[in-house]
Amino acid sequence: MPKLFAIKFTEQSNTGGFWSAIDVWIKKPHVVNKRLCGVKETQSKNVGCEELRNILLTHGSDTSESKDVLTFLNSGVELEHDQERLWSFCVRTFIPKVNCYGTTVFEYSLMCESVLCVIFYSTFSDFNTQRVSFLPVEESEEGTASLRKNNIYQIHLLAEKSDEWTLELHLMRPDNWFSDGVAYPKLPWLSGELLPKLVRWATESKTSEFKSTLSLLPVEKYSIMYQRLKDKYKEMVKVWPEVTDPEKFVFEDVAIATYLLVLWGEERAVKGLTVKQSFVDLGCGNGLLVHILSNEGHPGKGIDVRKRKIWDMYGPQTHLEETAITPGDGFLFPGTDWLIGNHSDELTPWIPVIAARSSFSCRYFVLPCCFFDFYGKYQRRHCKKSQYKEYIDFISEVSTACGFNTEEDCLRIPSTKRVCLVGKSRSYQLSDEPQAEEGRDKYIQGRQPCSGVTVRESNVEDEAEHHHDHSETDRIHGTNWGAGFQPRERIETVRNCAALPRDFVDGIVLRVATSLLGLTKDEGGDVPGTWNMGGRLSVREVAELLEQETLQVLKKECGGLQTLLKNNHQVFRVEGGMVHIRDWRVQAHRPRGLQGTRADSKRKHLISGALKTRACWFHVHHPHGCPLQAEECAFAHGPDDLRPSTRPLKKMKYSN
């Protein structure tokens, strides 16, 4: 049997890690093959050899070809009776983002009804070889299915010792492999990208805390909708007036809009509705999500405490309001179908409450980001969970307490915070609304801060004064059940260390760098002709170098000390919680064949606006000077090398 590639690795457990990795490749190939949106499993069952032969004959293989395929599948496995061999069989349909000609998945699905891959793997566990076989079946426009024999391949796991394994890729006809760059990757990709990924997945044995991506939606509908919206709104990137990253925010909101549009489309189909759902986006930020949903025919509006410049670009059909939202009877939406909380910060836990109290038919979608409770920052309670998982569970608990049947899903967006919660229905009948409301009120009161605990401050003095004077009265009458809640400030304070005094920052940089250089002083760091690269310290160890007053100042900044160190990327490299002296020779002398990677692009971005417009820290402070010649360094080596900056002053960054 032709073998293309093999990787040896150590696995302390058993073959379970291998099958977990294979399960990812079968059910979520888009994780590694970025040209796929996903797959749809259309059939799954156990089959014997006779039924397998019939399947192969059905897909255009004659008796001789079927025998060749079965020989390939059974190669290396000896059984007394071939009929005893069992296979687990499933069929998956590939859902590509684009095809090899660059057209969208919508056009591609019209040209080719489906691309099927039939997967077999042995259910026997007493062999030294575990294997999975992939047999691609194509369907023509006329509906005729045919097996692409040239692209049949297997992945084998071979046990060599108790804890040593080899992962091998085998092909039935390697010389005639066909690649379309989408469903059929090139052979070097299979060997150089897929196999190493499978090994990593098999040995990590890492299970996600959350559900699979897009678990509540039909992936093929999502893919078609996303490509259509992406093509329609991609020009927004070119005219984005905010200081935030246009590509991240535009395509993230396109993906969120896609999710909601498909979700709502499925809801209309199930309920037999013809009218598109209405919505209100609470804490809408830049308003792009509102703009897309409105353009796609859904009546609605967005509300935020602060207007953004981009709002004026959308036109009158996009309804956006600049208002501070305070939970209470003044902010209920009885005629609205859906409430949206997209990175809604302090409003996040209130959105299920507002939806529940707006009307029995009101539903919600929330995408939590920053960790807020009802009356301030969320305080951790379970150290065994990640902070993010604990907060998602808290919002789910709020939703359940409000009477929703809560569903969780994971969005496909360029963000680490991509778990959403959806409340589409209630866990009680309309006649039980009084009891449900009593439970909601009791739950919220139980989350109020204890006496003496201060809530988050606000600069909105008139609102704070109103709460102070009337909160108890309003609580009695039920009109201001969010008393104690403070909306975000209308003018956001910059807290990313960028506004700290320059002398203060420079002093910290010099102290940390001197300590790192001192770690290698006894290891040849002062040897003539050798440039001292310094040692490494954890962020916690760096913090121990600083005075308490300094740490208190940094604690008020978002990200604190670590943000300050990352901001000073000319001097430091912060990876995996460890701080290093940056060696610019690594970038300057990087081999040509290794350039152009994502990391290189990021490094280029770091210095693109600082070509000789800032002094070189190493030229001034490092005991051996800068490791680069003046003409190679992006920073100025002395006053004569300094150029005036042509970049505009950095503006204040707003969320969303």
PDB file of N, CA, C and O in Angstrom, residues 340-405:
ATOM      1  N   ILE A 340     -31.305  42.326  21.316  1.00  0.00           N
ATOM      2  CA  ILE A 340     -29.942  41.912  20.986  1.00  0.00           C
ATOM      3  C   ILE A 340     -28.973  42.582  21.941  1.00  0.00           C
ATOM      4  O   ILE A 340     -29.074  43.788  22.201  1.00  0.00           O
ATOM      5  N   GLY A 341     -28.030  41.815  22.463  1.00  0.00           N
ATOM      6  CA  GLY A 341     -26.936  42.355  23.257  1.00  0.00           C
ATOM      7  C   GLY A 341     -25.621  41.880  22.676  1.00  0.00           C
ATOM      8  O   GLY A 341     -25.171  40.781  22.975  1.00  0.00           O
ATOM      9  N   ASN A 342     -25.007  42.676  21.817  1.00  0.00           N
ATOM     10  CA  ASN A 342     -23.750  42.323  21.155  1.00  0.00           C
ATOM     11  C   ASN A 342     -22.618  43.063  21.847  1.00  0.00           C
ATOM     12  O   ASN A 342     -22.419  44.250  21.638  1.00  0.00           O
ATOM     13  N   HIS A 343     -21.881  42.350  22.728  1.00  0.00           N
ATOM     14  CA  HIS A 343     -20.836  42.985  23.533  1.00  0.00           C
ATOM     15  C   HIS A 343     -21.436  44.177  24.291  1.00  0.00           C
ATOM     16  O   HIS A 343     -20.917  45.290  24.236  1.00  0.00           O
ATOM     17  N   SER A 344     -22.519  43.903  24.993  1.00  0.00           N
ATOM     18  CA  SER A 344     -23.301  44.963  25.630  1.00  0.00           C
ATOM     19  C   SER A 344     -22.827  45.310  27.036  1.00  0.00           C
ATOM     20  O   SER A 344     -23.511  46.046  27.755  1.00  0.00           O
ATOM     21  N   ASP A 345     -21.693  44.756  27.462  1.00  0.00           N
ATOM     22  CA  ASP A 345     -21.036  45.129  28.714  1.00  0.00           C
ATOM     23  C   ASP A 345     -21.983  45.103  29.916  1.00  0.00           C
ATOM     24  O   ASP A 345     -22.548  44.075  30.225  1.00  0.00           O
ATOM     25  N   GLU A 346     -22.191  46.262  30.590  1.00  0.00           N
ATOM     26  CA  GLU A 346     -22.960  46.263  31.833  1.00  0.00           C
ATOM     27  C   GLU A 346     -24.437  45.933  31.627  1.00  0.00           C
ATOM     28  O   GLU A 346     -25.140  45.602  32.589  1.00  0.00           O
ATOM     29  N   LEU A 347     -24.917  45.985  30.381  1.00  0.00           N
ATOM     30  CA  LEU A 347     -26.310  45.629  30.110  1.00  0.00           C
ATOM     31  C   LEU A 347     -26.510  44.124  29.945  1.00  0.00           C
ATOM     32  O   LEU A 347     -27.647  43.644  29.973  1.00  0.00           O
ATOM     33  N   THR A 348     -25.432  43.374  29.773  1.00  0.00           N
ATOM     34  CA  THR A 348     -25.542  41.961  29.417  1.00  0.00           C
ATOM     35  C   THR A 348     -26.454  41.158  30.337  1.00  0.00           C
ATOM     36  O   THR A 348     -27.371  40.487  29.867  1.00  0.00           O
ATOM     37  N   PRO A 349     -26.266  41.169  31.666  1.00  0.00           N
ATOM     38  CA  PRO A 349     -27.161  40.348  32.508  1.00  0.00           C
ATOM     39  C   PRO A 349     -28.592  40.853  32.530  1.00  0.00           C
ATOM     40  O   PRO A 349     -29.512  40.104  32.881  1.00  0.00           O
ATOM     41  N   TRP A 350     -28.806  42.123  32.160  1.00  0.00           N
ATOM     42  CA  TRP A 350     -30.151  42.692  32.194  1.00  0.00           C
ATOM     43  C   TRP A 350     -30.968  42.342  30.955  1.00  0.00           C
ATOM     44  O   TRP A 350     -32.203  42.455  30.985  1.00  0.00           O
ATOM     45  N   ILE A 351     -30.323  41.952  29.877  1.00  0.00           N
ATOM     46  CA  ILE A 351     -31.059  41.749  28.627  1.00  0.00           C
ATOM     47  C   ILE A 351     -32.083  40.616  28.732  1.00  0.00           C
ATOM     48  O   ILE A 351     -33.229  40.772  28.293  1.00  0.00           O
ATOM     49  N   PRO A 352     -31.756  39.440  29.325  1.00  0.00           N
ATOM     50  CA  PRO A 352     -32.823  38.441  29.525  1.00  0.00           C
ATOM     51  C   PRO A 352     -33.958  38.969  30.401  1.00  0.00           C
ATOM     52  O   PRO A 352     -35.127  38.627  30.181  1.00  0.00           O
ATOM     53  N   VAL A 353     -33.620  39.817  31.392  1.00  0.00           N
ATOM     54  CA  VAL A 353     -34.641  40.379  32.281  1.00  0.00           C
ATOM     55  C   VAL A 353     -35.544  41.327  31.498  1.00  0.00           C
ATOM     56  O   VAL A 353     -36.779  41.257  31.591  1.00  0.00           O
ATOM     57  N   ILE A 354     -34.945  42.218  30.715  1.00  0.00           N
ATOM     58  CA  ILE A 354     -35.731  43.181  29.943  1.00  0.00           C
ATOM     59  C   ILE A 354     -36.609  42.454  28.928  1.00  0.00           C
ATOM     60  O   ILE A 354     -37.775  42.816  28.727  1.00  0.00           O
ATOM     61  N   ALA A 355     -36.040  41.407  28.287  1.00  0.00           N
ATOM     62  CA  ALA A 355     -36.826  40.639  27.322  1.00  0.00           C
ATOM     63  C   ALA A 355     -38.000  39.951  28.005  1.00  0.00           C
ATOM     64  O   ALA A 355     -39.133  39.969  27.504  1.00  0.00           O
ATOM     65  N   ALA A 356     -37.748  39.347  29.166  1.00  0.00           N
ATOM     66  CA  ALA A 356     -38.804  38.620  29.879  1.00  0.00           C
ATOM     67  C   ALA A 356     -39.921  39.554  30.318  1.00  0.00           C
ATOM     68  O   ALA A 356     -41.107  39.192  30.297  1.00  0.00           O
ATOM     69  N   ARG A 357     -39.576  40.781  30.714  1.00  0.00           N
ATOM     70  CA  ARG A 357     -40.572  41.716  31.218  1.00  0.00           C
ATOM     71  C   ARG A 357     -41.214  42.555  30.110  1.00  0.00           C
ATOM     72  O   ARG A 357     -42.221  43.226  30.345  1.00  0.00           O
ATOM     73  N   SER A 358     -40.621  42.552  28.915  1.00  0.00           N
ATOM     74  CA  SER A 358     -41.206  43.311  27.808  1.00  0.00           C
ATOM     75  C   SER A 358     -42.508  42.675  27.348  1.00  0.00           C
ATOM     76  O   SER A 358     -43.526  43.351  27.178  1.00  0.00           O
ATOM     77  N   SER A 359     -42.487  41.362  27.116  1.00  0.00           N
ATOM     78  CA  SER A 359     -43.708  40.629  26.747  1.00  0.00           C
ATOM     79  C   SER A 359     -43.397  39.144  26.803  1.00  0.00           C
ATOM     80  O   SER A 359     -42.228  38.735  26.766  1.00  0.00           O
ATOM     81  N   PHE A 360     -44.434  38.325  26.864  1.00  0.00           N
ATOM     82  CA  PHE A 360     -44.242  36.874  26.931  1.00  0.00           C
ATOM     83  C   PHE A 360     -43.634  36.335  25.642  1.00  0.00           C
ATOM     84  O   PHE A 360     -42.968  35.304  25.642  1.00  0.00           O
ATOM     85  N   SER A 361     -43.834  37.053  24.535  1.00  0.00           N
ATOM     86  CA  SER A 361     -43.330  36.580  23.238  1.00  0.00           C
ATOM     87  C   SER A 361     -41.960  37.145  22.879  1.00  0.00           C
ATOM     88  O   SER A 361     -41.392  36.790  21.846  1.00  0.00           O
ATOM     89  N   CYS A 362     -41.420  38.033  23.694  1.00  0.00           N
ATOM     90  CA  CYS A 362     -40.126  38.658  23.387  1.00  0.00           C
ATOM     91  C   CYS A 362     -39.000  37.664  23.618  1.00  0.00           C
ATOM     92  O   CYS A 362     -38.926  36.991  24.650  1.00  0.00           O
ATOM     93  N   ARG A 363     -38.109  37.560  22.641  1.00  0.00           N
ATOM     94  CA  ARG A 363     -36.949  36.664  22.729  1.00  0.00           C
ATOM     95  C   ARG A 363     -35.662  37.501  22.802  1.00  0.00           C
ATOM     96  O   ARG A 363     -35.708  38.724  22.617  1.00  0.00           O
ATOM     97  N   TYR A 364     -34.533  36.846  23.042  1.00  0.00           N
ATOM     98  CA  TYR A 364     -33.280  37.600  23.115  1.00  0.00           C
ATOM     99  C   TYR A 364     -32.119  36.801  22.544  1.00  0.00           C
ATOM    100  O   TYR A 364     -32.135  35.569  22.470  1.00  0.00           O
ATOM    101  N   PHE A 365     -31.083  37.545  22.141  1.00  0.00           N
ATOM    102  CA  PHE A 365     -29.781  37.014  21.735  1.00  0.00           C
ATOM    103  C   PHE A 365     -28.732  37.870  22.416  1.00  0.00           C
ATOM    104  O   PHE A 365     -28.776  39.102  22.322  1.00  0.00           O
ATOM    105  N   VAL A 366     -27.796  37.237  23.112  1.00  0.00           N
ATOM    106  CA  VAL A 366     -26.749  38.002  23.783  1.00  0.00           C
ATOM    107  C   VAL A 366     -25.397  37.343  23.541  1.00  0.00           C
ATOM    108  O   VAL A 366     -25.264  36.120  23.565  1.00  0.00           O
ATOM    109  N   LEU A 367     -24.404  38.195  23.258  1.00  0.00           N
ATOM    110  CA  LEU A 367     -23.023  37.754  23.047  1.00  0.00           C
ATOM    111  C   LEU A 367     -22.164  38.409  24.115  1.00  0.00           C
ATOM    112  O   LEU A 367     -21.681  39.529  23.942  1.00  0.00           O
ATOM    113  N   PRO A 368     -21.969  37.747  25.277  1.00  0.00           N
ATOM    114  CA  PRO A 368     -21.248  38.377  26.387  1.00  0.00           C
ATOM    115  C   PRO A 368     -19.779  38.611  26.062  1.00  0.00           C
ATOM    116  O   PRO A 368     -19.148  37.831  25.350  1.00  0.00           O
ATOM    117  N   CYS A 369     -19.253  39.682  26.616  1.00  0.00           N
ATOM    118  CA  CYS A 369     -17.831  39.996  26.429  1.00  0.00           C
ATOM    119  C   CYS A 369     -17.213  40.338  27.789  1.00  0.00           C
ATOM    120  O   CYS A 369     -16.648  39.486  28.441  1.00  0.00           O
ATOM    121  N   CYS A 370     -17.365  41.593  28.206  1.00  0.00           N
ATOM    122  CA  CYS A 370     -16.827  41.994  29.508  1.00  0.00           C
ATOM    123  C   CYS A 370     -17.721  41.460  30.626  1.00  0.00           C
ATOM    124  O   CYS A 370     -18.913  41.263  30.438  1.00  0.00           O
ATOM    125  N   PHE A 371     -17.132  41.217  31.784  1.00  0.00           N
ATOM    126  CA  PHE A 371     -17.808  40.495  32.858  1.00  0.00           C
ATOM    127  C   PHE A 371     -18.484  41.455  33.840  1.00  0.00           C
ATOM    128  O   PHE A 371     -17.831  42.032  34.718  1.00  0.00           O
ATOM    129  N   PHE A 372     -19.798  41.604  33.674  1.00  0.00           N
ATOM    130  CA  PHE A 372     -20.586  42.480  34.551  1.00  0.00           C
ATOM    131  C   PHE A 372     -21.697  41.683  35.216  1.00  0.00           C
ATOM    132  O   PHE A 372     -22.303  40.807  34.609  1.00  0.00           O
ATOM    133  N   ASP A 373     -21.962  42.040  36.482  1.00  0.00           N
ATOM    134  CA  ASP A 373     -23.134  41.561  37.196  1.00  0.00           C
ATOM    135  C   ASP A 373     -24.209  42.644  37.052  1.00  0.00           C
ATOM    136  O   ASP A 373     -24.032  43.616  36.315  1.00  0.00           O
ATOM    137  N   PHE A 374     -25.321  42.527  37.783  1.00  0.00           N
ATOM    138  CA  PHE A 374     -26.395  43.506  37.659  1.00  0.00           C
ATOM    139  C   PHE A 374     -25.971  44.903  38.100  1.00  0.00           C
ATOM    140  O   PHE A 374     -26.406  45.901  37.541  1.00  0.00           O
ATOM    141  N   TYR A 375     -25.105  44.979  39.117  1.00  0.00           N
ATOM    142  CA  TYR A 375     -24.810  46.278  39.713  1.00  0.00           C
ATOM    143  C   TYR A 375     -23.320  46.608  39.736  1.00  0.00           C
ATOM    144  O   TYR A 375     -22.893  47.489  40.463  1.00  0.00           O
ATOM    145  N   GLY A 376     -22.523  45.945  38.958  1.00  0.00           N
ATOM    146  CA  GLY A 376     -21.103  46.235  38.926  1.00  0.00           C
ATOM    147  C   GLY A 376     -20.347  45.100  38.269  1.00  0.00           C
ATOM    148  O   GLY A 376     -20.924  44.265  37.568  1.00  0.00           O
ATOM    149  N   LYS A 377     -19.048  45.059  38.480  1.00  0.00           N
ATOM    150  CA  LYS A 377     -18.221  44.007  37.901  1.00  0.00           C
ATOM    151  C   LYS A 377     -18.595  42.644  38.485  1.00  0.00           C
ATOM    152  O   LYS A 377     -18.922  42.529  39.663  1.00  0.00           O
ATOM    153  N   TYR A 378     -18.522  41.628  37.655  1.00  0.00           N
ATOM    154  CA  TYR A 378     -18.834  40.275  38.121  1.00  0.00           C
ATOM    155  C   TYR A 378     -17.683  39.745  38.975  1.00  0.00           C
ATOM    156  O   TYR A 378     -16.506  39.836  38.580  1.00  0.00           O
ATOM    157  N   GLN A 379     -18.011  39.182  40.117  1.00  0.00           N
ATOM    158  CA  GLN A 379     -17.010  38.625  41.026  1.00  0.00           C
ATOM    159  C   GLN A 379     -16.971  37.107  40.879  1.00  0.00           C
ATOM    160  O   GLN A 379     -17.995  36.441  40.953  1.00  0.00           O
ATOM    161  N   ARG A 380     -15.794  36.569  40.682  1.00  0.00           N
ATOM    162  CA  ARG A 380     -15.635  35.123  40.471  1.00  0.00           C
ATOM    163  C   ARG A 380     -16.007  34.332  41.720  1.00  0.00           C
ATOM    164  O   ARG A 380     -15.780  34.767  42.848  1.00  0.00           O
ATOM    165  N   ARG A 381     -16.540  33.111  41.484  1.00  0.00           N
ATOM    166  CA  ARG A 381     -16.936  32.240  42.590  1.00  0.00           C
ATOM    167  C   ARG A 381     -16.419  30.817  42.435  1.00  0.00           C
ATOM    168  O   ARG A 381     -16.356  30.070  43.407  1.00  0.00           O
ATOM    169  N   HIS A 382     -16.055  30.415  41.217  1.00  0.00           N
ATOM    170  CA  HIS A 382     -15.662  29.029  40.958  1.00  0.00           C
ATOM    171  C   HIS A 382     -14.283  29.011  40.296  1.00  0.00           C
ATOM    172  O   HIS A 382     -14.153  29.252  39.099  1.00  0.00           O
ATOM    173  N   CYS A 383     -13.268  28.703  41.090  1.00  0.00           N
ATOM    174  CA  CYS A 383     -11.906  28.745  40.573  1.00  0.00           C
ATOM    175  C   CYS A 383     -11.597  27.576  39.638  1.00  0.00           C
ATOM    176  O   CYS A 383     -10.617  27.604  38.902  1.00  0.00           O
ATOM    177  N   LYS A 384     -12.434  26.524  39.639  1.00  0.00           N
ATOM    178  CA  LYS A 384     -12.168  25.360  38.796  1.00  0.00           C
ATOM    179  C   LYS A 384     -12.562  25.604  37.343  1.00  0.00           C
ATOM    180  O   LYS A 384     -12.180  24.854  36.457  1.00  0.00           O
ATOM    181  N   LYS A 385     -13.356  26.625  37.087  1.00  0.00           N
ATOM    182  CA  LYS A 385     -13.741  26.990  35.727  1.00  0.00           C
ATOM    183  C   LYS A 385     -12.887  28.158  35.247  1.00  0.00           C
ATOM    184  O   LYS A 385     -12.354  28.918  36.048  1.00  0.00           O
ATOM    185  N   SER A 386     -12.789  28.313  33.929  1.00  0.00           N
ATOM    186  CA  SER A 386     -12.188  29.529  33.408  1.00  0.00           C
ATOM    187  C   SER A 386     -13.125  30.689  33.704  1.00  0.00           C
ATOM    188  O   SER A 386     -14.332  30.503  33.888  1.00  0.00           O
ATOM    189  N   GLN A 387     -12.573  31.885  33.780  1.00  0.00           N
ATOM    190  CA  GLN A 387     -13.395  33.048  34.093  1.00  0.00           C
ATOM    191  C   GLN A 387     -14.481  33.232  33.039  1.00  0.00           C
ATOM    192  O   GLN A 387     -15.630  33.581  33.368  1.00  0.00           O
ATOM    193  N   TYR A 388     -14.147  32.991  31.780  1.00  0.00           N
ATOM    194  CA  TYR A 388     -15.113  33.154  30.692  1.00  0.00           C
ATOM    195  C   TYR A 388     -16.246  32.136  30.808  1.00  0.00           C
ATOM    196  O   TYR A 388     -17.425  32.487  30.686  1.00  0.00           O
ATOM    197  N   LYS A 389     -15.895  30.880  31.066  1.00  0.00           N
ATOM    198  CA  LYS A 389     -16.909  29.834  31.213  1.00  0.00           C
ATOM    199  C   LYS A 389     -17.822  30.138  32.397  1.00  0.00           C
ATOM    200  O   LYS A 389     -19.050  29.963  32.324  1.00  0.00           O
ATOM    201  N   GLU A 390     -17.237  30.596  33.491  1.00  0.00           N
ATOM    202  CA  GLU A 390     -18.035  30.914  34.673  1.00  0.00           C
ATOM    203  C   GLU A 390     -19.026  32.034  34.363  1.00  0.00           C
ATOM    204  O   GLU A 390     -20.188  31.990  34.793  1.00  0.00           O
ATOM    205  N   TYR A 391     -18.587  33.029  33.590  1.00  0.00           N
ATOM    206  CA  TYR A 391     -19.485  34.145  33.280  1.00  0.00           C
ATOM    207  C   TYR A 391     -20.600  33.713  32.324  1.00  0.00           C
ATOM    208  O   TYR A 391     -21.756  34.130  32.486  1.00  0.00           O
ATOM    209  N   ILE A 392     -20.273  32.887  31.340  1.00  0.00           N
ATOM    210  CA  ILE A 392     -21.305  32.373  30.437  1.00  0.00           C
ATOM    211  C   ILE A 392     -22.348  31.589  31.238  1.00  0.00           C
ATOM    212  O   ILE A 392     -23.561  31.714  31.020  1.00  0.00           O
ATOM    213  N   ASP A 393     -21.879  30.790  32.184  1.00  0.00           N
ATOM    214  CA  ASP A 393     -22.807  30.026  33.036  1.00  0.00           C
ATOM    215  C   ASP A 393     -23.677  30.963  33.883  1.00  0.00           C
ATOM    216  O   ASP A 393     -24.845  30.666  34.138  1.00  0.00           O
ATOM    217  N   PHE A 394     -23.101  32.082  34.318  1.00  0.00           N
ATOM    218  CA  PHE A 394     -23.872  33.050  35.104  1.00  0.00           C
ATOM    219  C   PHE A 394     -24.996  33.658  34.259  1.00  0.00           C
ATOM    220  O   PHE A 394     -26.148  33.740  34.710  1.00  0.00           O
ATOM    221  N   ILE A 395     -24.693  34.077  33.032  1.00  0.00           N
ATOM    222  CA  ILE A 395     -25.723  34.659  32.172  1.00  0.00           C
ATOM    223  C   ILE A 395     -26.779  33.604  31.837  1.00  0.00           C
ATOM    224  O   ILE A 395     -27.986  33.908  31.774  1.00  0.00           O
ATOM    225  N   SER A 396     -26.357  32.366  31.660  1.00  0.00           N
ATOM    226  CA  SER A 396     -27.311  31.280  31.424  1.00  0.00           C
ATOM    227  C   SER A 396     -28.215  31.091  32.648  1.00  0.00           C
ATOM    228  O   SER A 396     -29.421  30.842  32.514  1.00  0.00           O
ATOM    229  N   GLU A 397     -27.628  31.228  33.829  1.00  0.00           N
ATOM    230  CA  GLU A 397     -28.408  31.126  35.074  1.00  0.00           C
ATOM    231  C   GLU A 397     -29.434  32.252  35.157  1.00  0.00           C
ATOM    232  O   GLU A 397     -30.591  32.035  35.548  1.00  0.00           O
ATOM    233  N   VAL A 398     -29.020  33.466  34.782  1.00  0.00           N
ATOM    234  CA  VAL A 398     -29.944  34.600  34.760  1.00  0.00           C
ATOM    235  C   VAL A 398     -31.099  34.308  33.811  1.00  0.00           C
ATOM    236  O   VAL A 398     -32.273  34.528  34.131  1.00  0.00           O
ATOM    237  N   SER A 399     -30.767  33.798  32.635  1.00  0.00           N
ATOM    238  CA  SER A 399     -31.780  33.493  31.621  1.00  0.00           C
ATOM    239  C   SER A 399     -32.785  32.467  32.142  1.00  0.00           C
ATOM    240  O   SER A 399     -34.002  32.622  31.969  1.00  0.00           O
ATOM    241  N   THR A 400     -32.268  31.436  32.782  1.00  0.00           N
ATOM    242  CA  THR A 400     -33.149  30.401  33.335  1.00  0.00           C
ATOM    243  C   THR A 400     -34.040  30.968  34.433  1.00  0.00           C
ATOM    244  O   THR A 400     -35.235  30.661  34.511  1.00  0.00           O
ATOM    245  N   ALA A 401     -33.451  31.814  35.279  1.00  0.00           N
ATOM    246  CA  ALA A 401     -34.232  32.439  36.352  1.00  0.00           C
ATOM    247  C   ALA A 401     -35.325  33.348  35.793  1.00  0.00           C
ATOM    248  O   ALA A 401     -36.359  33.552  36.432  1.00  0.00           O
ATOM    249  N   CYS A 402     -35.094  33.874  34.594  1.00  0.00           N
ATOM    250  CA  CYS A 402     -36.093  34.728  33.951  1.00  0.00           C
ATOM    251  C   CYS A 402     -37.161  33.917  33.226  1.00  0.00           C
ATOM    252  O   CYS A 402     -38.100  34.493  32.672  1.00  0.00           O
ATOM    253  N   GLY A 403     -37.008  32.597  33.194  1.00  0.00           N
ATOM    254  CA  GLY A 403     -38.027  31.747  32.610  1.00  0.00           C
ATOM    255  C   GLY A 403     -37.797  31.344  31.173  1.00  0.00           C
ATOM    256  O   GLY A 403     -38.725  30.872  30.508  1.00  0.00           O
ATOM    257  N   PHE A 404     -36.577  31.498  30.671  1.00  0.00           N
ATOM    258  CA  PHE A 404     -36.276  31.120  29.296  1.00  0.00           C
ATOM    259  C   PHE A 404     -35.744  29.691  29.210  1.00  0.00           C
ATOM    260  O   PHE A 404     -35.040  29.220  30.121  1.00  0.00           O
ATOM    261  N   ASN A 405     -36.078  29.018  28.131  1.00  0.00           N
ATOM    262  CA  ASN A 405     -35.359  27.804  27.734  1.00  0.00           C
ATOM    263  C   ASN A 405     -34.091  28.278  27.038  1.00  0.00           C
ATOM    264  O   ASN A 405     -34.138  28.743  25.902  1.00  0.00           O
TER     265      ASN A 405
END
